[in-house]
Amino acid sequence: MLNRVFFLLFFVNILYANIDLQLPSKAILNEPFKFSIEINGNNIEFPSDINIDGNSPQNLGTSTSTTVLNGKIAKKIKKTYMFFPKSDFTFPSLKFIIDGKEYHTQKKEFILEKPSKTKSDLFDLEIKTSKNDLYIGENFILTILFKRKKDLQIIDLSFNKTDFKDFWFKQLDENETYEVDNYIVQELKFLMIPLKEGDLKLEPLGISAQILDVNSRFSFSNIAKEIKVYSNELSLNVRKLPDNIKLIGDFKIETTIDKDFLKKGEAVSYKVKITGTGNISDIPDLKLDIKNATMYENKPKIETKVSDNDLVGSYEKVFSIIPNESITIPSIKLGFFNKNENRLLELSSKEYKINVENSSNNLTNKNELVKKEDISNTKTTVIVEKNSLFENIVYFILGIVFTLITIIIYFYFINQKRKKEVYNTPLIKKVKKAKSKKELLKVLAIYINIDKNLDELLFKLEITNNVKVIKKEIIKEIIKLKL
């Protein structure tokens, strides 16, 4: 029944003399295109670089096997590659050199196919959104529902690579698994934010399932089959915010200063904090324009989290201002679009007047001066406490460094002692006693196919007359493998 309902990923085997090239029969959007090359021979040269219409496939792994038959060594190398195609492509002709002979594979054309929703009584994959008509920067919830038969024997289950192009997204912790009728349902949720306007698409998602085929006629035991399950596609209408506003949500702004009366050369700390619901990460870097003052500012601290299916957070920035004379810290304005009220709003922060002692525009009386001097003295005490804490941290770090050095020295001497023991294992003694290639092969024959580097050395041993050099390399490899 599975064969009638699902499309299974078959491979096309193409044989060229000693080359076995395995290619998928189809290329599917947002799915890995995996292929493998298996070659038999003693001296094998693979292409140094494989380029598939501008794509450089990733080498997933190499396996090597070696056998000794009638005193001769035979090798088999298999390499597996993968890449994600974005459009139609041509798999190129590849060149190989095997035992001095040149071989070429044939090129093959692939048309990138778009997956369609899987229809089955055994599986179902569906995606749905909390809203389909929204603004740039407005968040929504994407829900993924995967349904499977309760009695289905699944070995492995994995989502294919998810590429939500033109969206910012974050997976939520609200994962659920429950039963409906005779099905098990798994529910995943993502918080999504569109990054541009227009008719945006959420492409079909895919799941790869490894299931047991209990009706297989080709094996006395159950075998696994890989099945691809695809979801529906969604379209979203995303509109541009009015008047080039970048923020959407509901926000509030708060500002504070640590003092409003300064002596000449002192600084005032000015803090801005914006909190609310919406795309708070898109708040522009706030700046102040104050004449007759030197200003320092830190980078804004932005924190976000998901609460009740909404993105909430805060934006915080601190300025240190050293005025040359009495100044006014101006109001900060923040415009945003409130979706609930369907209108533009603008927030304005409080304005602060900062007086500097002996300034020509000083507005503070003598009583205020005495009060502010007391505050200044209090701040100085805090600075002394910070210096004391710094010294404590330095002493603590020095203690850790001294302890680490002691541990490193201890393990160094232990390691030196172990190295002396490693160089006198029974296998190494046998290798050292072997006087010919034949004796050495006899000693190491049982270790073939344990490690590809050791296999390469055995192959070199057969074709070289310099046994001493190869023997030293073999001993080094045995030590690495701890044989």
CSV table of C-alpha atoms in Angstrom, one decimal:
chain,number,residue,atom,x,y,z
A,1,MET,CA,0.0,0.0,0.0
A,2,LEU,CA,2.9,2.4,0.8
A,3,ASN,CA,4.3,2.0,-2.7
A,4,ARG,CA,0.9,3.2,-4.1
A,5,VAL,CA,0.6,6.2,-1.8
A,6,PHE,CA,4.1,7.6,-1.5
A,7,PHE,CA,6.9,8.6,-3.7
A,8,LEU,CA,10.1,6.9,-2.5
A,9,LEU,CA,13.5,8.4,-3.3
A,10,PHE,CA,15.0,6.0,-5.8
A,11,PHE,CA,18.6,6.3,-7.0
A,12,VAL,CA,19.8,6.0,-10.6
A,13,ASN,CA,22.9,3.8,-10.7
A,14,ILE,CA,25.3,4.6,-13.5
A,15,LEU,CA,28.2,2.3,-14.1
A,16,TYR,CA,31.4,3.4,-15.9
A,17,ALA,CA,33.9,0.5,-15.8
A,18,ASN,CA,35.2,0.7,-12.2
A,19,ILE,CA,33.0,3.7,-11.3
A,20,ASP,CA,29.5,3.4,-9.7
A,21,LEU,CA,27.8,6.8,-9.7
A,22,GLN,CA,24.5,7.0,-7.7
A,23,LEU,CA,22.3,10.0,-8.5
A,24,PRO,CA,18.7,10.7,-7.2
A,25,SER,CA,16.1,10.4,-9.9
A,26,LYS,CA,14.6,13.8,-9.0
A,27,ALA,CA,15.7,17.2,-7.6
A,28,ILE,CA,13.2,18.7,-5.2
A,29,LEU,CA,13.1,22.3,-3.9
A,30,ASN,CA,14.4,22.8,-0.3
A,31,GLU,CA,15.6,19.1,-0.1
A,32,PRO,CA,19.2,17.9,-0.1
A,33,PHE,CA,20.4,16.4,-3.4
A,34,LYS,CA,22.6,13.5,-2.3
A,35,PHE,CA,24.8,11.5,-4.6
A,36,SER,CA,27.7,9.0,-4.1
A,37,ILE,CA,30.7,7.8,-6.1
A,38,GLU,CA,32.2,4.3,-5.6
A,39,ILE,CA,35.4,3.3,-7.3
A,40,ASN,CA,37.5,0.1,-7.3
A,41,GLY,CA,41.2,0.2,-8.0
A,42,ASN,CA,44.6,0.5,-6.5
A,43,ASN,CA,45.7,4.0,-7.6
A,44,ILE,CA,42.6,6.3,-7.6
A,45,GLU,CA,42.3,10.0,-8.3
A,46,PHE,CA,39.0,11.8,-7.6
A,47,PRO,CA,38.2,15.3,-9.1
A,48,SER,CA,39.9,18.0,-6.9
A,49,ASP,CA,36.7,20.1,-7.1
A,50,ILE,CA,33.2,19.3,-8.1
A,51,ASN,CA,31.2,22.3,-9.4
A,52,ILE,CA,27.5,21.8,-10.3
A,53,ASP,CA,26.3,24.9,-12.0
A,54,GLY,CA,27.9,27.1,-9.4
A,55,ASN,CA,27.1,24.8,-6.5
A,56,SER,CA,30.0,23.2,-4.5
A,57,PRO,CA,28.6,20.1,-2.9
A,58,GLN,CA,29.6,19.2,0.7
A,59,ASN,CA,31.5,16.0,1.2
A,60,LEU,CA,29.5,14.0,3.8
A,61,GLY,CA,32.1,11.3,4.2
A,62,THR,CA,34.5,8.9,2.7
A,63,SER,CA,34.6,5.1,3.3
A,64,THR,CA,37.6,2.9,2.3
A,65,SER,CA,37.9,-0.9,2.3
A,66,THR,CA,40.9,-3.0,1.6
A,67,THR,CA,41.3,-6.7,1.0
A,68,VAL,CA,44.4,-9.0,0.6
A,69,LEU,CA,43.8,-11.8,-2.0
A,70,ASN,CA,46.7,-14.0,-3.1
A,71,GLY,CA,49.2,-11.6,-1.7
A,72,LYS,CA,47.7,-8.6,-3.6
A,73,ILE,CA,45.9,-5.7,-2.1
A,74,ALA,CA,42.6,-4.4,-3.6
A,75,LYS,CA,40.9,-1.1,-2.6
A,76,LYS,CA,37.4,0.3,-2.8
A,77,ILE,CA,36.6,4.0,-2.1
A,78,LYS,CA,33.2,5.5,-1.7
A,79,LYS,CA,32.4,9.3,-1.3
A,80,THR,CA,29.1,10.8,-0.6
A,81,TYR,CA,28.1,14.4,-1.4
A,82,MET,CA,25.2,16.8,-0.8
A,83,PHE,CA,24.0,20.3,-1.8
A,84,PHE,CA,20.7,22.2,-1.9
A,85,PRO,CA,19.7,23.2,-5.5
A,86,LYS,CA,17.9,26.5,-6.0
A,87,SER,CA,17.1,26.1,-9.7
A,88,ASP,CA,17.4,23.7,-12.6
A,89,PHE,CA,20.9,22.4,-13.1
A,90,THR,CA,23.2,20.1,-15.1
A,91,PHE,CA,25.1,17.4,-13.3
A,92,PRO,CA,28.5,17.6,-15.0
A,93,SER,CA,30.7,15.0,-16.6
A,94,LEU,CA,33.3,14.0,-14.0
A,95,LYS,CA,36.9,12.9,-14.7
A,96,PHE,CA,38.6,10.1,-12.7
A,97,ILE,CA,42.0,8.4,-13.1
A,98,ILE,CA,42.1,4.8,-12.0
A,99,ASP,CA,45.4,2.8,-12.2
A,100,GLY,CA,46.7,5.2,-14.8
A,101,LYS,CA,43.6,5.2,-17.0
A,102,GLU,CA,41.3,8.1,-17.5
A,103,TYR,CA,37.5,7.7,-17.2
A,104,HIS,CA,34.6,10.3,-17.7
A,105,THR,CA,31.0,10.1,-16.6
A,106,GLN,CA,28.2,11.5,-18.6
A,107,LYS,CA,26.4,14.7,-17.7
A,108,LYS,CA,22.7,14.6,-16.7
A,109,GLU,CA,20.0,17.4,-16.7
A,110,PHE,CA,17.8,17.9,-13.7
A,111,ILE,CA,14.6,20.0,-13.4
A,112,LEU,CA,14.0,21.4,-9.9
A,113,GLU,CA,10.5,20.2,-8.9
A,114,LYS,CA,8.2,21.9,-6.4
A,115,PRO,CA,6.7,19.4,-3.9
A,116,SER,CA,3.0,19.1,-3.6
A,117,LYS,CA,0.9,18.2,-0.5
A,118,THR,CA,1.0,14.5,0.3
A,119,LYS,CA,-2.4,12.8,0.4
A,120,SER,CA,-2.5,9.6,2.5
A,121,ASP,CA,-4.5,7.7,5.1
A,122,LEU,CA,-1.2,7.1,7.0
A,123,PHE,CA,0.3,10.6,7.2
A,124,ASP,CA,-0.7,14.2,7.0
A,125,LEU,CA,1.3,17.4,7.3
A,126,GLU,CA,-0.4,20.8,7.5
A,127,ILE,CA,0.8,24.4,8.1
A,128,LYS,CA,-1.6,27.2,9.1
A,129,THR,CA,-1.2,30.8,10.4
A,130,SER,CA,-3.0,32.9,13.0
A,131,LYS,CA,-3.4,35.7,10.3
A,132,ASN,CA,-2.9,36.0,6.5
A,133,ASP,CA,-3.2,39.8,6.1
A,134,LEU,CA,-0.6,41.8,8.0
A,135,TYR,CA,2.0,44.6,8.0
A,136,ILE,CA,5.8,44.4,7.7
A,137,GLY,CA,7.2,43.8,11.2
A,138,GLU,CA,3.9,42.4,12.5
A,139,ASN,CA,4.3,39.0,14.2
A,140,PHE,CA,2.0,36.0,13.7
A,141,ILE,CA,2.0,32.3,14.8
A,142,LEU,CA,2.8,29.5,12.3
A,143,THR,CA,1.5,26.1,13.4
A,144,ILE,CA,2.8,22.9,12.0
A,145,LEU,CA,0.5,19.8,12.5
A,146,PHE,CA,2.0,16.4,11.7
A,147,LYS,CA,-0.5,13.4,11.9
A,148,ARG,CA,0.4,9.7,11.6
A,149,LYS,CA,-1.3,6.4,12.2
A,150,LYS,CA,-1.0,5.2,15.7
A,151,ASP,CA,0.2,1.6,14.9
A,152,LEU,CA,2.7,2.7,12.3
A,153,GLN,CA,6.2,1.5,13.1
A,154,ILE,CA,8.5,4.5,12.7
A,155,ILE,CA,12.3,4.1,13.1
A,156,ASP,CA,13.3,7.7,12.5
A,157,LEU,CA,11.5,11.0,11.9
A,158,SER,CA,13.1,14.3,10.8
A,159,PHE,CA,12.1,17.7,9.4
A,160,ASN,CA,13.8,18.7,6.1
A,161,LYS,CA,15.8,21.9,6.1
A,162,THR,CA,13.4,24.8,6.8
A,163,ASP,CA,14.1,28.0,4.9
A,164,PHE,CA,11.5,30.7,5.8
A,165,LYS,CA,12.7,33.2,3.2
A,166,ASP,CA,11.8,36.8,3.8
A,167,PHE,CA,10.7,36.0,7.4
A,168,TRP,CA,12.3,36.3,10.9
A,169,PHE,CA,11.3,33.3,12.9
A,170,LYS,CA,11.7,31.7,16.3
A,171,GLN,CA,10.5,28.2,17.4
A,172,LEU,CA,8.3,28.4,20.5
A,173,ASP,CA,8.5,26.0,23.4
A,174,GLU,CA,4.8,25.1,23.1
A,175,ASN,CA,5.2,21.7,21.5
A,176,GLU,CA,2.3,19.3,22.0
A,177,THR,CA,1.7,15.6,21.2
A,178,TYR,CA,-1.8,14.2,21.5
A,179,GLU,CA,-4.1,11.5,20.1
A,180,VAL,CA,-7.1,12.1,17.8
A,181,ASP,CA,-9.2,9.0,16.8
A,182,ASN,CA,-6.6,6.5,15.6
A,183,TYR,CA,-3.8,9.1,14.9
A,184,ILE,CA,-0.9,10.6,16.9
A,185,VAL,CA,-0.7,14.4,16.3
A,186,GLN,CA,2.5,16.4,16.9
A,187,GLU,CA,2.1,20.2,17.0
A,188,LEU,CA,4.9,22.7,16.6
A,189,LYS,CA,4.6,26.5,16.7
A,190,PHE,CA,6.8,29.3,15.3
A,191,LEU,CA,6.7,33.1,16.0
A,192,MET,CA,7.1,34.7,12.5
A,193,ILE,CA,7.7,38.3,11.4
A,194,PRO,CA,7.6,39.3,7.7
A,195,LEU,CA,10.6,41.4,6.5
A,196,LYS,CA,9.2,42.8,3.3
A,197,GLU,CA,5.9,43.7,1.6
A,198,GLY,CA,4.1,41.9,-1.1
A,199,ASP,CA,2.4,38.5,-1.7
A,200,LEU,CA,4.8,36.3,0.3
A,201,LYS,CA,4.9,32.5,0.1
A,202,LEU,CA,5.5,29.9,2.8
A,203,GLU,CA,6.8,27.0,0.7
A,204,PRO,CA,5.6,23.4,1.5
A,205,LEU,CA,7.5,21.8,4.4
A,206,GLY,CA,8.8,18.3,4.2
A,207,ILE,CA,9.3,15.4,6.7
A,208,SER,CA,11.5,12.3,6.1
A,209,ALA,CA,10.2,9.2,7.8
A,210,GLN,CA,12.0,5.8,8.1
A,211,ILE,CA,9.3,3.1,8.6
A,212,LEU,CA,9.4,-0.7,8.8
A,213,ASP,CA,8.0,-2.4,5.7
A,214,VAL,CA,6.6,-5.6,7.3
A,215,ASN,CA,5.2,-6.7,3.9
A,216,SER,CA,8.5,-6.8,2.2
A,217,ARG,CA,8.9,-9.8,-0.1
A,218,PHE,CA,12.6,-9.4,-0.6
A,219,SER,CA,13.9,-10.1,2.9
A,220,PHE,CA,13.2,-12.6,5.7
A,221,SER,CA,13.4,-9.8,8.2
A,222,ASN,CA,11.7,-6.4,8.2
A,223,ILE,CA,13.4,-3.6,6.3
A,224,ALA,CA,13.2,0.2,6.5
A,225,LYS,CA,11.8,2.4,3.8
A,226,GLU,CA,12.2,6.2,3.6
A,227,ILE,CA,9.0,8.2,2.9
A,228,LYS,CA,8.7,11.9,2.1
A,229,VAL,CA,5.6,13.7,3.4
A,230,TYR,CA,4.9,17.3,2.3
A,231,SER,CA,2.6,20.0,3.6
A,232,ASN,CA,0.4,22.6,1.9
A,233,GLU,CA,1.7,26.0,0.7
A,234,LEU,CA,0.5,29.3,2.3
A,235,SER,CA,0.2,32.8,0.8
A,236,LEU,CA,0.4,36.0,3.0
A,237,ASN,CA,-0.6,39.5,2.0
A,238,VAL,CA,2.0,41.8,3.7
A,239,ARG,CA,1.5,45.6,3.5
A,240,LYS,CA,3.9,48.4,4.0
A,241,LEU,CA,3.5,50.6,7.2
A,242,PRO,CA,2.2,54.1,6.6
A,243,ASP,CA,4.4,57.2,6.4
A,244,ASN,CA,7.6,55.1,6.3
A,245,ILE,CA,7.2,54.1,10.0
A,246,LYS,CA,9.4,51.1,10.9
A,247,LEU,CA,7.8,50.0,14.2
A,248,ILE,CA,4.5,48.3,14.8
A,249,GLY,CA,3.1,47.3,18.2
A,250,ASP,CA,2.5,49.1,21.5
A,251,PHE,CA,5.3,50.8,23.3
A,252,LYS,CA,6.1,53.2,26.2
A,253,ILE,CA,9.2,55.3,26.9
A,254,GLU,CA,10.9,56.1,30.2
A,255,THR,CA,13.9,58.4,30.9
A,256,THR,CA,15.9,59.1,34.1
A,257,ILE,CA,18.9,61.1,35.3
A,258,ASP,CA,21.1,60.6,38.3
A,259,LYS,CA,21.4,64.4,39.2
A,260,ASP,CA,20.4,67.8,37.8
A,261,PHE,CA,23.1,69.9,39.4
A,262,LEU,CA,26.8,69.5,38.5
A,263,LYS,CA,30.2,71.0,39.4
A,264,LYS,CA,32.4,72.0,36.5
A,265,GLY,CA,33.7,68.9,34.7
A,266,GLU,CA,31.2,66.4,36.3
A,267,ALA,CA,29.0,64.1,34.2
A,268,VAL,CA,25.3,63.4,34.4
A,269,SER,CA,24.1,59.9,33.6
A,270,TYR,CA,21.0,59.9,31.3
A,271,LYS,CA,19.1,56.6,30.8
A,272,VAL,CA,16.5,55.8,28.1
A,273,LYS,CA,14.3,52.7,28.4
A,274,ILE,CA,11.7,51.6,25.9
A,275,THR,CA,9.4,48.6,26.6
A,276,GLY,CA,6.5,47.1,24.9
A,277,THR,CA,5.1,44.6,22.5
A,278,GLY,CA,6.2,44.4,18.8
A,279,ASN,CA,9.3,44.4,16.7
A,280,ILE,CA,11.4,46.2,19.4
A,281,SER,CA,14.7,45.1,17.7
A,282,ASP,CA,13.9,47.5,14.9
A,283,ILE,CA,14.1,50.6,17.1
A,284,PRO,CA,16.8,52.9,15.5
A,285,ASP,CA,19.9,53.7,17.5
A,286,LEU,CA,18.9,56.8,19.5
A,287,LYS,CA,21.2,59.9,19.4
A,288,LEU,CA,21.3,63.2,21.3
A,289,ASP,CA,22.1,66.6,19.8
A,290,ILE,CA,23.3,68.8,22.7
A,291,LYS,CA,25.6,71.8,22.1
A,292,ASN,CA,28.3,72.9,24.6
A,293,ALA,CA,28.7,69.4,26.0
A,294,THR,CA,30.9,66.3,25.7
A,295,MET,CA,28.9,63.0,25.3
A,296,TYR,CA,29.7,59.3,25.7
A,297,GLU,CA,27.2,56.6,24.9
A,298,ASN,CA,27.1,52.8,25.2
A,299,LYS,CA,25.6,50.3,22.7
A,300,PRO,CA,21.9,49.8,23.2
A,301,LYS,CA,20.9,46.7,25.2
A,302,ILE,CA,18.0,44.9,23.5
A,303,GLU,CA,16.2,42.0,25.2
A,304,THR,CA,13.2,40.1,23.7
A,305,LYS,CA,11.1,37.1,24.6
A,306,VAL,CA,7.8,35.5,23.6
A,307,SER,CA,4.9,36.0,25.9
A,308,ASP,CA,1.3,34.9,25.1
A,309,ASN,CA,2.2,34.4,21.4
A,310,ASP,CA,3.6,38.0,21.2
A,311,LEU,CA,7.1,39.3,20.9
A,312,VAL,CA,7.8,41.6,23.9
A,313,GLY,CA,11.0,43.2,25.1
A,314,SER,CA,13.0,46.3,26.1
A,315,TYR,CA,15.5,48.7,24.6
A,316,GLU,CA,17.9,50.4,27.0
A,317,LYS,CA,20.6,52.9,26.4
A,318,VAL,CA,22.8,55.1,28.7
A,319,PHE,CA,24.5,58.4,27.9
A,320,SER,CA,27.2,60.1,30.0
A,321,ILE,CA,27.0,63.9,29.4
A,322,ILE,CA,29.7,66.4,30.6
A,323,PRO,CA,28.2,69.9,30.0
A,324,ASN,CA,30.4,73.0,29.7
A,325,GLU,CA,27.5,75.1,31.0
A,326,SER,CA,23.9,74.6,32.1
A,327,ILE,CA,22.0,72.7,29.4
A,328,THR,CA,18.7,71.1,28.5
A,329,ILE,CA,18.5,67.4,27.6
A,330,PRO,CA,15.8,67.4,24.9
A,331,SER,CA,12.8,65.2,24.7
A,332,ILE,CA,13.2,61.9,22.7
A,333,LYS,CA,10.4,61.1,20.2
A,334,LEU,CA,9.4,57.6,19.0
A,335,GLY,CA,6.8,57.0,16.3
A,336,PHE,CA,5.0,53.7,15.8
A,337,PHE,CA,1.9,52.1,14.2
A,338,ASN,CA,-0.6,50.7,16.7
A,339,LYS,CA,-2.5,47.9,15.0
A,340,ASN,CA,-5.2,47.6,17.7
A,341,GLU,CA,-6.1,51.3,17.3
A,342,ASN,CA,-5.2,51.3,13.6
A,343,ARG,CA,-3.4,54.6,13.8
A,344,LEU,CA,0.1,56.2,14.1
A,345,LEU,CA,1.2,57.2,17.6
A,346,GLU,CA,4.2,59.3,18.8
A,347,LEU,CA,5.8,59.0,22.2
A,348,SER,CA,7.7,61.9,23.8
A,349,SER,CA,10.0,61.6,26.8
A,350,LYS,CA,10.5,64.1,29.6
A,351,GLU,CA,12.8,67.1,29.1
A,352,TYR,CA,15.5,67.8,31.7
A,353,LYS,CA,17.3,71.0,32.7
A,354,ILE,CA,20.9,70.4,34.0
A,355,ASN,CA,22.5,73.2,36.0
A,356,VAL,CA,26.3,73.6,36.2
A,357,GLU,CA,27.9,75.5,39.1
A,358,ASN,CA,29.2,79.0,38.3
A,359,SER,CA,27.6,78.8,34.9
A,360,SER,CA,26.2,82.1,33.5
A,361,ASN,CA,22.8,80.5,33.0
A,362,ASN,CA,22.7,78.7,36.4
A,363,LEU,CA,19.2,78.5,37.8
A,364,THR,CA,19.9,76.7,41.1
A,365,ASN,CA,19.9,78.3,44.6
A,366,LYS,CA,22.4,77.7,47.4
A,367,ASN,CA,20.2,75.2,49.2
A,368,GLU,CA,20.1,73.0,46.2
A,369,LEU,CA,23.9,73.2,45.8
A,370,VAL,CA,24.5,71.8,49.3
A,371,LYS,CA,22.0,69.0,48.6
A,372,LYS,CA,23.7,68.0,45.3
A,373,GLU,CA,27.2,68.1,46.9
A,374,ASP,CA,26.0,65.4,49.4
A,375,ILE,CA,24.8,63.3,46.5
A,376,SER,CA,28.1,63.7,44.7
A,377,ASN,CA,30.0,62.5,47.8
A,378,THR,CA,27.8,59.4,48.0
A,379,LYS,CA,28.6,58.6,44.3
A,380,THR,CA,32.3,58.8,45.1
A,381,THR,CA,32.0,56.1,47.8
A,382,VAL,CA,30.4,53.8,45.2
A,383,ILE,CA,33.4,54.2,42.9
A,384,VAL,CA,35.7,53.2,45.7
A,385,GLU,CA,33.7,50.0,46.3
A,386,LYS,CA,34.0,49.1,42.6
A,387,ASN,CA,37.8,49.4,42.7
A,388,SER,CA,37.9,47.1,45.8
A,389,LEU,CA,35.7,44.5,43.9
A,390,PHE,CA,38.1,44.7,40.9
A,391,GLU,CA,41.1,43.9,43.1
A,392,ASN,CA,39.2,40.9,44.6
A,393,ILE,CA,38.5,39.6,41.1
A,394,VAL,CA,42.1,39.9,40.1
A,395,TYR,CA,43.3,37.9,43.1
A,396,PHE,CA,40.6,35.2,42.3
A,397,ILE,CA,41.7,34.9,38.7
A,398,LEU,CA,45.4,34.6,39.8
A,399,GLY,CA,44.4,31.8,42.1
A,400,ILE,CA,42.7,29.9,39.2
A,401,VAL,CA,45.7,30.4,36.9
A,402,PHE,CA,48.1,29.0,39.5
A,403,THR,CA,45.8,26.0,40.1
A,404,LEU,CA,45.6,25.3,36.3
A,405,ILE,CA,49.4,25.5,35.9
A,406,THR,CA,49.8,22.9,38.7
A,407,ILE,CA,47.3,20.6,37.0
A,408,ILE,CA,48.9,20.9,33.6
A,409,ILE,CA,52.4,20.1,35.0
A,410,TYR,CA,51.0,17.0,36.8
A,411,PHE,CA,49.3,15.7,33.6
A,412,TYR,CA,52.4,16.4,31.5
A,413,PHE,CA,54.5,14.0,33.6
A,414,ILE,CA,51.8,11.4,33.7
A,415,ASN,CA,51.5,11.6,29.8
A,416,GLN,CA,55.3,11.2,29.4
A,417,LYS,CA,55.2,8.1,31.5
A,418,ARG,CA,52.3,6.6,29.4
A,419,LYS,CA,54.1,7.3,26.2
A,420,LYS,CA,57.0,5.1,27.2
A,421,GLU,CA,54.6,2.3,27.9
A,422,VAL,CA,52.8,2.7,24.5
A,423,TYR,CA,56.0,2.2,22.5
A,424,ASN,CA,56.5,-1.3,23.9
A,425,THR,CA,53.1,-3.0,23.0
A,426,PRO,CA,53.2,-6.7,21.8
A,427,LEU,CA,52.1,-5.6,18.2
A,428,ILE,CA,54.9,-3.0,17.9
A,429,LYS,CA,57.4,-5.6,19.1
A,430,LYS,CA,56.2,-8.0,16.3
A,431,VAL,CA,56.4,-5.2,13.7
A,432,LYS,CA,60.0,-4.4,14.7
A,433,LYS,CA,61.1,-8.1,14.5
A,434,ALA,CA,59.6,-8.5,11.0
A,435,LYS,CA,62.5,-8.5,8.5
A,436,SER,CA,60.7,-8.6,5.1
A,437,LYS,CA,57.5,-7.3,3.5
A,438,LYS,CA,56.0,-10.8,3.5
A,439,GLU,CA,56.5,-11.1,7.3
A,440,LEU,CA,55.2,-7.6,8.0
A,441,LEU,CA,52.0,-8.3,5.9
A,442,LYS,CA,51.5,-11.5,7.7
A,443,VAL,CA,51.6,-9.7,11.1
A,444,LEU,CA,49.3,-6.9,10.0
A,445,ALA,CA,46.8,-8.8,7.8
A,446,ILE,CA,44.2,-9.1,10.6
A,447,TYR,CA,44.2,-5.3,11.0
A,448,ILE,CA,43.0,-4.5,7.5
A,449,ASN,CA,39.9,-2.3,7.2
A,450,ILE,CA,40.4,-1.0,10.8
A,451,ASP,CA,41.8,2.4,9.7
A,452,LYS,CA,42.1,3.9,6.2
A,453,ASN,CA,45.5,5.4,7.0
A,454,LEU,CA,46.9,2.0,8.1
A,455,ASP,CA,45.4,0.5,4.9
A,456,GLU,CA,47.3,3.1,2.8
A,457,LEU,CA,50.5,2.3,4.5
A,458,LEU,CA,50.0,-1.5,3.8
A,459,PHE,CA,49.4,-0.6,0.2
A,460,LYS,CA,52.6,1.4,0.0
A,461,LEU,CA,54.4,-1.5,1.6
A,462,GLU,CA,53.5,-3.8,-1.2
A,463,ILE,CA,54.9,-1.5,-3.9
A,464,THR,CA,58.0,-0.2,-2.2
A,465,ASN,CA,61.4,-1.7,-1.4
A,466,ASN,CA,62.2,0.7,1.5
A,467,VAL,CA,60.7,-1.4,4.3
A,468,LYS,CA,62.4,0.5,7.1
A,469,VAL,CA,60.7,3.8,6.3
A,470,ILE,CA,57.2,2.3,5.9
A,471,LYS,CA,57.8,0.3,9.1
A,472,LYS,CA,58.4,3.5,11.1
A,473,GLU,CA,55.2,5.1,9.7
A,474,ILE,CA,53.2,1.9,10.5
A,475,ILE,CA,54.5,2.0,14.1
A,476,LYS,CA,53.4,5.7,14.4
A,477,GLU,CA,49.9,4.8,13.1
A,478,ILE,CA,49.6,1.8,15.5
A,479,ILE,CA,50.4,4.1,18.4
A,480,LYS,CA,47.7,6.5,17.3
A,481,LEU,CA,45.2,3.7,17.0
A,482,LYS,CA,46.3,2.2,20.4
A,483,LEU,CA,46.6,-1.3,18.9
